[in-house]
Amino acid sequence: MAGGSVSECKEYLFKVLVIGELGVGKTSIIKRYVHQLFSQHYRATIGVDFALKVINWDSKTLVRLQLWDIAGQERFGNMTRVYYKEAVGAFVVFDVTRGSTFEAVSKWKHDLDSKVKLANGSPIPSVLLANKCDQKKDTSNSTSLMDNFCRETGFLGWFETSAKDNINVDEASRFLVENILANDKGLPYEETNGDRIKLHQETVAAESKSGCC
Amino acid sequence: MASEHLPSEFDVVILGTGLVESVVAAACSRVGQRVLHLDRRSYYAGKWASFTLNGLLSWIDEQNTTLASEEQSKDWSALLEEGEDLIGLSTRDVSPVTNLQVFNYTRSPCLLVARSPCLLVARSPCLLVARSPCLLVARSPCLLVARSPCLLVARYQLLRECFCFSEEEVEEEEVEEEVEEEGQDQTPARETEQEEKRRKRLSYAELLKEGRRFNIDLVSKLLYSRGALIDLLIKSNVSRYAEFKNVTRILTCRHGNIEQVPCSRSDVFSSRLLSVVEKRMLMRFLTSCLDQDTPLLYQDFAQRPYLEFLQHHKLSENLQHFLLHSISMATPDTPTATALTATRHFLQCLGRYGNTPFLFPLYGLGEIPQCFCRMCAVFGGIYCLRHSVQAVVVDKSSNRCKAVIDSQGQRISCSHVVLEEGCFTQNATPTRWVSRAVLITDGSVLPSEAEQQVSIVTIPSESPVRLVELCPSSMTCIPGTHLVHLTCQSLGSAFQDLSPVVTRLFQTADSDHHDQRPGVLWCFYFNMSEGLGSEVSELPSNLFVCPGPDGSLGHDHAIAQAELIFQKILPDEDFCPPAPNPEDVLYPGEEPGTGPSHQGEEPQTSPSHQGEEPETSPSPQGEEPQTSPTHQGEEPETSPSHQGEEPETSPSLQGAEPETSPSLQGAEPETSPSHQGKEPETSPSLQGEEPETSPSLQGAEPEKIPVQPENGTQG
């Protein structure tokens, strides 16, 4: 599918979760990253499942990133397994202007680790995003604190991001994908998925026969 | 995560996340209703749930303990207004699961902490910590720590090597040498040694350690490839959340042996169990079943037993067995008309995805309700587990629900209430029961070259037993094991109904055969109620009760019920119209033609970039609420993205189809090489089905988002 040099180009499809408290900017980050958009107006996310970002990682690698938003409505923390299953990476987002959203980070991380694991049983790589850094008031340098926090809670790292000013969104994503690719080496993706069936919409014509039940 | 209060107004409040409730939730949310979807449990899907092994063990514990806890209903009258009344709901499951029994046959040294009654047959040194009545049959030195009455049965010499620490009475029993046991120990034939080696690989501790990789369903069903559920998944696009495996074999148990049932044309002609005459006879019979004019042929038999009909057609005993037990899945006295309808459905389902009629969802059946829940959430439904409805507020004069009182005592107004079955304690009594057994085994009932098989086995019996055997690639069990589900209509307890079959087909400690049959590592019996008697006669007209899982193999009943409820709630709305594909959602500010995503699809168009476009520099967009997805067309963008998507998935689907033909052609050259082994001349209906599958993949895509008829907004 990648032009003529199909054999040389490796394609990956990665499902990445974006989680965090209500209103921390999960959807904004996704939209900034995938659609290059930002909206001041907050609305709970409706009708959008995930966004697809295609990355030409290098000349031999094409990465399709599926960014799964938690439907804002799952805010009570009861996501379905459908949401978590087969995810290979995650962003946990908090809002630097609201301390309570940071306090919830470890809960989200814990929930994440309990619900999804890599094939080898280890937790999926996750990156912490300190979003809305454009609105940050105190400039107290908490870098080492954050580094420590990440080490303790098992994040690969953290980024100060702003969906509004487009700060660090691409960088954070690149960082996560690097780690996913490193993990993915040698995972027998194709082998196990060979006989899986996806259902598709068909031409529903001539469907009259199935009326017997 | 946050424990904020729920909004106090919804259109539809739904309690229970079983399949029917979840379909109703998705359908309502999809057309814009504000849905609150609750479940009193801590997990999704209720009786349709699947559990990890560890999750199942705790669930079993809960079933054994929760019966004791009875909450007294509180007085909510303060929340009532003039002219209102309350209907109190039960706060616990009144459609219980009973007769739970767990057996552990792992042979390696193990530590078992038993919180529910269990039987442990120990052939290696074991430590059993029992908090419930247990029976320990020890063939090796064991240590039993008991907090409940237990019985320890040990061979004479071993009793001295077993130790009991008990807080309650423990009966110790000496058993003289069991001859057969000795016999087994003394026959170290090479075969059995190999067997032993193979089986020693997994201990109970290992099962538990890998427990999260099991997905064990409470309900055992399959999806008919042309059944209502598959159609609904496809129609609604909920299918995007699920993947499936073909059931690869239809097996049956005959004269104590497991045999493969020939059902598709290719099977029929490659079957070694049938003579050439039988093959012809069977094909002729199956073909005539599909013929719309068949009723004329069996009119005299319509209400007479199917077996008589088969005998009348002079079908051999072989064929009678296959047709009766495996294809129509009937009993000998099922009326012919019913059995033929089932046969026809079976045949029509062949070949859509593979050469059996059935699919099984990866990660277990419990995925399916959750797929619908996700769809509901994506369209705004609010989800809350461990949250219940205590009472329904009814307006006396109109006898309609106005609100519910939730488990935190909050009054939530709504215009419709949908409840899972068993919410009314008063007179809900299970009318029918299903007997279930779940086994973790160390091999397949019919080993074959292709290791990853999903099989359904029909076992004739007074109450016919259905056995579904799942392989690790179905993502329900770990490598080296199979997960086996047995189901039948209850005559007695699940153990009484099913353990004879288990002992016959597998090796357990109770089996007296020591051959190649797969061994049972762990097994669990239980009875589950199937449908409740009439609960409350006069329900408010806007309150609906959803049925739980029935004992049948398919899902047609559940889906029909869900659609019925939806139509009563929203008579004028479409039931589960297709959800837009994520790539097709158009955000305000995005220009359809130059939308950023389309380049990303084709590497060559944007070689240098990370797939994203500089040209669509963010115009000061976004003033409009970004939410309402205008998801039609955007032609230029959809088509490339689809092309990008399809190739990953279509091979598997298409791959499933051609598989059938080679065997057919190899087997019987006389058959016309038309694919999928359907009779070309006589069964036009079978034929007609084939072409529609493969071309649809490509053909249907571009036009698959006719969600809202607002054409041309993108221009």
PDB file of C-alpha atoms in Angstrom, chain B residues 252-442:
ATOM      1  CA  THR B 252     -20.089 -34.581  17.665  1.00  0.00           C
ATOM      2  CA  CYS B 253     -19.784 -37.360  20.162  1.00  0.00           C
ATOM      3  CA  ARG B 254     -20.904 -40.697  18.814  1.00  0.00           C
ATOM      4  CA  HIS B 255     -20.258 -44.148  20.207  1.00  0.00           C
ATOM      5  CA  GLY B 256     -17.953 -42.496  22.696  1.00  0.00           C
ATOM      6  CA  ASN B 257     -15.768 -40.987  19.985  1.00  0.00           C
ATOM      7  CA  ILE B 258     -15.385 -37.441  18.853  1.00  0.00           C
ATOM      8  CA  GLU B 259     -16.017 -37.103  15.137  1.00  0.00           C
ATOM      9  CA  GLN B 260     -16.002 -34.181  12.780  1.00  0.00           C
ATOM     10  CA  VAL B 261     -19.382 -33.396  11.286  1.00  0.00           C
ATOM     11  CA  PRO B 262     -19.385 -32.687   7.585  1.00  0.00           C
ATOM     12  CA  CYS B 263     -21.626 -29.727   7.039  1.00  0.00           C
ATOM     13  CA  SER B 264     -20.317 -27.564   4.254  1.00  0.00           C
ATOM     14  CA  ARG B 265     -20.097 -29.065   0.856  1.00  0.00           C
ATOM     15  CA  SER B 266     -16.345 -29.313   1.046  1.00  0.00           C
ATOM     16  CA  ASP B 267     -16.563 -31.131   4.366  1.00  0.00           C
ATOM     17  CA  VAL B 268     -19.115 -33.516   3.010  1.00  0.00           C
ATOM     18  CA  PHE B 269     -16.977 -34.582   0.140  1.00  0.00           C
ATOM     19  CA  SER B 270     -13.755 -34.809   2.079  1.00  0.00           C
ATOM     20  CA  SER B 271     -15.290 -36.658   4.991  1.00  0.00           C
ATOM     21  CA  ARG B 272     -13.900 -40.080   5.632  1.00  0.00           C
ATOM     22  CA  LEU B 273     -16.841 -41.043   7.745  1.00  0.00           C
ATOM     23  CA  LEU B 274     -19.265 -41.139   4.864  1.00  0.00           C
ATOM     24  CA  SER B 275     -19.611 -43.473   1.941  1.00  0.00           C
ATOM     25  CA  VAL B 276     -20.026 -42.053  -1.518  1.00  0.00           C
ATOM     26  CA  VAL B 277     -23.705 -42.893  -1.429  1.00  0.00           C
ATOM     27  CA  GLU B 278     -24.109 -41.143   1.864  1.00  0.00           C
ATOM     28  CA  LYS B 279     -22.334 -38.077   0.561  1.00  0.00           C
ATOM     29  CA  ARG B 280     -24.737 -37.777  -2.321  1.00  0.00           C
ATOM     30  CA  MET B 281     -27.677 -38.441  -0.090  1.00  0.00           C
ATOM     31  CA  LEU B 282     -26.591 -35.814   2.393  1.00  0.00           C
ATOM     32  CA  MET B 283     -25.982 -33.193  -0.259  1.00  0.00           C
ATOM     33  CA  ARG B 284     -29.339 -33.869  -1.808  1.00  0.00           C
ATOM     34  CA  PHE B 285     -31.029 -33.569   1.534  1.00  0.00           C
ATOM     35  CA  LEU B 286     -29.247 -30.351   2.515  1.00  0.00           C
ATOM     36  CA  THR B 287     -29.951 -28.818  -0.837  1.00  0.00           C
ATOM     37  CA  SER B 288     -33.613 -29.613  -0.586  1.00  0.00           C
ATOM     38  CA  CYS B 289     -33.718 -28.045   2.862  1.00  0.00           C
ATOM     39  CA  LEU B 290     -32.715 -24.749   1.318  1.00  0.00           C
ATOM     40  CA  ASP B 291     -35.341 -24.980  -1.321  1.00  0.00           C
ATOM     41  CA  GLN B 292     -38.168 -22.615  -0.616  1.00  0.00           C
ATOM     42  CA  ASP B 293     -40.668 -25.240  -1.712  1.00  0.00           C
ATOM     43  CA  THR B 294     -39.578 -27.727   0.903  1.00  0.00           C
ATOM     44  CA  PRO B 295     -42.680 -27.245   3.030  1.00  0.00           C
ATOM     45  CA  LEU B 296     -44.582 -29.248   0.457  1.00  0.00           C
ATOM     46  CA  LEU B 297     -42.258 -32.142   1.019  1.00  0.00           C
ATOM     47  CA  TYR B 298     -42.589 -32.324   4.724  1.00  0.00           C
ATOM     48  CA  GLN B 299     -46.110 -31.127   5.229  1.00  0.00           C
ATOM     49  CA  ASP B 300     -47.196 -34.441   6.624  1.00  0.00           C
ATOM     50  CA  PHE B 301     -44.331 -34.311   9.054  1.00  0.00           C
ATOM     51  CA  ALA B 302     -44.439 -30.708  10.155  1.00  0.00           C
ATOM     52  CA  GLN B 303     -45.515 -31.472  13.681  1.00  0.00           C
ATOM     53  CA  ARG B 304     -44.130 -34.981  13.830  1.00  0.00           C
ATOM     54  CA  PRO B 305     -40.698 -35.733  15.233  1.00  0.00           C
ATOM     55  CA  TYR B 306     -37.777 -34.809  13.030  1.00  0.00           C
ATOM     56  CA  LEU B 307     -36.260 -38.231  13.525  1.00  0.00           C
ATOM     57  CA  GLU B 308     -39.257 -39.830  11.836  1.00  0.00           C
ATOM     58  CA  PHE B 309     -38.828 -37.450   8.966  1.00  0.00           C
ATOM     59  CA  LEU B 310     -35.175 -38.396   8.611  1.00  0.00           C
ATOM     60  CA  GLN B 311     -36.016 -42.069   8.761  1.00  0.00           C
ATOM     61  CA  HIS B 312     -38.708 -41.576   6.199  1.00  0.00           C
ATOM     62  CA  HIS B 313     -36.073 -40.175   3.874  1.00  0.00           C
ATOM     63  CA  LYS B 314     -34.106 -43.360   4.396  1.00  0.00           C
ATOM     64  CA  LEU B 315     -31.045 -41.530   5.562  1.00  0.00           C
ATOM     65  CA  SER B 316     -28.390 -43.724   7.103  1.00  0.00           C
ATOM     66  CA  GLU B 317     -27.803 -43.772  10.818  1.00  0.00           C
ATOM     67  CA  ASN B 318     -24.639 -41.757  10.316  1.00  0.00           C
ATOM     68  CA  LEU B 319     -26.498 -39.049   8.519  1.00  0.00           C
ATOM     69  CA  GLN B 320     -29.403 -39.055  10.907  1.00  0.00           C
ATOM     70  CA  HIS B 321     -27.016 -38.398  13.729  1.00  0.00           C
ATOM     71  CA  PHE B 322     -25.275 -35.513  11.995  1.00  0.00           C
ATOM     72  CA  LEU B 323     -28.460 -33.933  10.743  1.00  0.00           C
ATOM     73  CA  LEU B 324     -30.344 -34.263  13.966  1.00  0.00           C
ATOM     74  CA  HIS B 325     -27.782 -33.506  16.634  1.00  0.00           C
ATOM     75  CA  SER B 326     -25.214 -31.329  14.936  1.00  0.00           C
ATOM     76  CA  ILE B 327     -26.893 -29.449  12.159  1.00  0.00           C
ATOM     77  CA  SER B 328     -30.395 -28.860  13.444  1.00  0.00           C
ATOM     78  CA  MET B 329     -29.176 -29.233  17.051  1.00  0.00           C
ATOM     79  CA  ALA B 330     -32.512 -30.732  17.863  1.00  0.00           C
ATOM     80  CA  THR B 331     -33.628 -33.664  19.939  1.00  0.00           C
ATOM     81  CA  PRO B 332     -35.214 -36.749  18.357  1.00  0.00           C
ATOM     82  CA  ASP B 333     -38.708 -35.525  19.167  1.00  0.00           C
ATOM     83  CA  THR B 334     -38.296 -31.936  17.971  1.00  0.00           C
ATOM     84  CA  PRO B 335     -41.055 -31.217  15.435  1.00  0.00           C
ATOM     85  CA  THR B 336     -39.846 -31.447  11.860  1.00  0.00           C
ATOM     86  CA  ALA B 337     -40.831 -27.900  10.984  1.00  0.00           C
ATOM     87  CA  THR B 338     -38.741 -26.472  13.820  1.00  0.00           C
ATOM     88  CA  ALA B 339     -35.768 -28.651  13.037  1.00  0.00           C
ATOM     89  CA  LEU B 340     -35.858 -27.769   9.361  1.00  0.00           C
ATOM     90  CA  THR B 341     -35.969 -24.069  10.137  1.00  0.00           C
ATOM     91  CA  ALA B 342     -32.876 -24.506  12.287  1.00  0.00           C
ATOM     92  CA  THR B 343     -31.221 -26.537   9.550  1.00  0.00           C
ATOM     93  CA  ARG B 344     -31.924 -23.863   6.986  1.00  0.00           C
ATOM     94  CA  HIS B 345     -30.498 -21.155   9.211  1.00  0.00           C
ATOM     95  CA  PHE B 346     -27.415 -23.253   9.784  1.00  0.00           C
ATOM     96  CA  LEU B 347     -26.909 -23.751   6.059  1.00  0.00           C
ATOM     97  CA  GLN B 348     -27.481 -20.131   5.191  1.00  0.00           C
ATOM     98  CA  CYS B 349     -24.785 -19.125   7.642  1.00  0.00           C
ATOM     99  CA  LEU B 350     -22.181 -21.322   6.017  1.00  0.00           C
ATOM    100  CA  GLY B 351     -19.541 -19.670   3.947  1.00  0.00           C
ATOM    101  CA  ARG B 352     -20.026 -16.084   4.967  1.00  0.00           C
ATOM    102  CA  TYR B 353     -16.843 -16.046   6.977  1.00  0.00           C
ATOM    103  CA  GLY B 354     -15.753 -19.642   6.985  1.00  0.00           C
ATOM    104  CA  ASN B 355     -17.041 -23.110   6.540  1.00  0.00           C
ATOM    105  CA  THR B 356     -18.979 -23.337   9.752  1.00  0.00           C
ATOM    106  CA  PRO B 357     -21.894 -21.038  10.546  1.00  0.00           C
ATOM    107  CA  PHE B 358     -20.349 -19.591  13.684  1.00  0.00           C
ATOM    108  CA  LEU B 359     -18.057 -16.863  14.922  1.00  0.00           C
ATOM    109  CA  PHE B 360     -16.645 -16.330  18.375  1.00  0.00           C
ATOM    110  CA  PRO B 361     -15.485 -12.926  19.636  1.00  0.00           C
ATOM    111  CA  LEU B 362     -11.839 -12.601  20.628  1.00  0.00           C
ATOM    112  CA  TYR B 363     -11.509 -12.088  24.387  1.00  0.00           C
ATOM    113  CA  GLY B 364     -14.811 -13.787  24.988  1.00  0.00           C
ATOM    114  CA  LEU B 365     -18.484 -13.097  24.703  1.00  0.00           C
ATOM    115  CA  GLY B 366     -18.355 -10.531  27.480  1.00  0.00           C
ATOM    116  CA  GLU B 367     -16.768  -8.180  24.964  1.00  0.00           C
ATOM    117  CA  ILE B 368     -19.970  -7.741  23.030  1.00  0.00           C
ATOM    118  CA  PRO B 369     -22.063  -5.857  25.599  1.00  0.00           C
ATOM    119  CA  GLN B 370     -19.031  -3.682  26.300  1.00  0.00           C
ATOM    120  CA  CYS B 371     -18.713  -2.823  22.635  1.00  0.00           C
ATOM    121  CA  PHE B 372     -22.242  -1.446  22.723  1.00  0.00           C
ATOM    122  CA  CYS B 373     -21.483   0.389  25.972  1.00  0.00           C
ATOM    123  CA  ARG B 374     -18.478   2.044  24.363  1.00  0.00           C
ATOM    124  CA  MET B 375     -20.652   3.157  21.475  1.00  0.00           C
ATOM    125  CA  CYS B 376     -23.166   4.560  23.932  1.00  0.00           C
ATOM    126  CA  ALA B 377     -20.409   6.439  25.783  1.00  0.00           C
ATOM    127  CA  VAL B 378     -18.936   7.813  22.593  1.00  0.00           C
ATOM    128  CA  PHE B 379     -22.308   9.378  21.880  1.00  0.00           C
ATOM    129  CA  GLY B 380     -22.635  10.884  25.309  1.00  0.00           C
ATOM    130  CA  GLY B 381     -23.923   8.119  27.537  1.00  0.00           C
ATOM    131  CA  ILE B 382     -22.744   8.368  31.134  1.00  0.00           C
ATOM    132  CA  TYR B 383     -21.398   5.238  32.773  1.00  0.00           C
ATOM    133  CA  CYS B 384     -21.247   4.354  36.388  1.00  0.00           C
ATOM    134  CA  LEU B 385     -20.511   0.959  37.848  1.00  0.00           C
ATOM    135  CA  ARG B 386     -21.082   0.006  41.492  1.00  0.00           C
ATOM    136  CA  HIS B 387     -24.076   2.254  41.301  1.00  0.00           C
ATOM    137  CA  SER B 388     -27.659   1.192  41.469  1.00  0.00           C
ATOM    138  CA  VAL B 389     -31.245   2.268  41.327  1.00  0.00           C
ATOM    139  CA  GLN B 390     -33.004   1.833  44.643  1.00  0.00           C
ATOM    140  CA  ALA B 391     -36.458   2.805  43.609  1.00  0.00           C
ATOM    141  CA  VAL B 392     -38.495   4.084  40.713  1.00  0.00           C
ATOM    142  CA  VAL B 393     -40.730   7.110  41.180  1.00  0.00           C
ATOM    143  CA  VAL B 394     -44.095   6.623  39.521  1.00  0.00           C
ATOM    144  CA  ASP B 395     -46.740   9.184  38.826  1.00  0.00           C
ATOM    145  CA  LYS B 396     -49.912   7.669  40.243  1.00  0.00           C
ATOM    146  CA  SER B 397     -52.398   9.166  37.844  1.00  0.00           C
ATOM    147  CA  SER B 398     -50.597   8.321  34.622  1.00  0.00           C
ATOM    148  CA  ASN B 399     -48.777   5.232  35.932  1.00  0.00           C
ATOM    149  CA  ARG B 400     -45.577   6.422  34.302  1.00  0.00           C
ATOM    150  CA  CYS B 401     -42.061   6.608  35.714  1.00  0.00           C
ATOM    151  CA  LYS B 402     -40.892  10.116  36.417  1.00  0.00           C
ATOM    152  CA  ALA B 403     -37.590   9.515  38.103  1.00  0.00           C
ATOM    153  CA  VAL B 404     -35.352   7.038  39.837  1.00  0.00           C
ATOM    154  CA  ILE B 405     -33.655   7.179  43.221  1.00  0.00           C
ATOM    155  CA  ASP B 406     -30.056   6.070  42.836  1.00  0.00           C
ATOM    156  CA  SER B 407     -27.932   4.266  45.384  1.00  0.00           C
ATOM    157  CA  GLN B 408     -26.731   7.553  46.803  1.00  0.00           C
ATOM    158  CA  GLY B 409     -30.261   8.694  47.392  1.00  0.00           C
ATOM    159  CA  GLN B 410     -30.221  11.176  44.554  1.00  0.00           C
ATOM    160  CA  ARG B 411     -33.410  11.734  42.622  1.00  0.00           C
ATOM    161  CA  ILE B 412     -32.743  11.579  38.891  1.00  0.00           C
ATOM    162  CA  SER B 413     -35.596  12.421  36.607  1.00  0.00           C
ATOM    163  CA  CYS B 414     -36.010  10.620  33.341  1.00  0.00           C
ATOM    164  CA  SER B 415     -38.638   9.768  30.796  1.00  0.00           C
ATOM    165  CA  HIS B 416     -37.857   6.079  30.419  1.00  0.00           C
ATOM    166  CA  VAL B 417     -36.445   3.417  32.698  1.00  0.00           C
ATOM    167  CA  VAL B 418     -34.874   0.187  31.474  1.00  0.00           C
ATOM    168  CA  LEU B 419     -34.015  -2.492  34.018  1.00  0.00           C
ATOM    169  CA  GLU B 420     -32.206  -5.786  33.895  1.00  0.00           C
ATOM    170  CA  GLU B 421     -34.257  -8.788  34.905  1.00  0.00           C
ATOM    171  CA  GLY B 422     -34.561  -9.650  38.533  1.00  0.00           C
ATOM    172  CA  CYS B 423     -34.955  -6.153  39.912  1.00  0.00           C
ATOM    173  CA  PHE B 424     -38.249  -6.937  41.546  1.00  0.00           C
ATOM    174  CA  THR B 425     -37.706  -9.146  44.519  1.00  0.00           C
ATOM    175  CA  GLN B 426     -41.304 -10.002  45.209  1.00  0.00           C
ATOM    176  CA  ASN B 427     -42.234 -12.797  42.903  1.00  0.00           C
ATOM    177  CA  ALA B 428     -39.329 -13.405  40.651  1.00  0.00           C
ATOM    178  CA  THR B 429     -38.680 -17.093  40.498  1.00  0.00           C
ATOM    179  CA  PRO B 430     -36.466 -18.671  37.931  1.00  0.00           C
ATOM    180  CA  THR B 431     -38.506 -20.938  35.735  1.00  0.00           C
ATOM    181  CA  ARG B 432     -35.757 -22.676  33.837  1.00  0.00           C
ATOM    182  CA  TRP B 433     -32.138 -23.285  34.565  1.00  0.00           C
ATOM    183  CA  VAL B 434     -29.085 -23.874  32.496  1.00  0.00           C
ATOM    184  CA  SER B 435     -26.356 -26.199  33.692  1.00  0.00           C
ATOM    185  CA  ARG B 436     -22.858 -24.965  32.958  1.00  0.00           C
ATOM    186  CA  ALA B 437     -19.367 -26.250  33.327  1.00  0.00           C
ATOM    187  CA  VAL B 438     -16.125 -24.472  32.554  1.00  0.00           C
ATOM    188  CA  LEU B 439     -12.956 -26.519  32.192  1.00  0.00           C
ATOM    189  CA  ILE B 440      -9.367 -25.599  31.675  1.00  0.00           C
ATOM    190  CA  THR B 441      -7.853 -28.559  29.886  1.00  0.00           C
ATOM    191  CA  ASP B 442      -4.418 -29.374  28.610  1.00  0.00           C
TER     192      ASP B 442
END
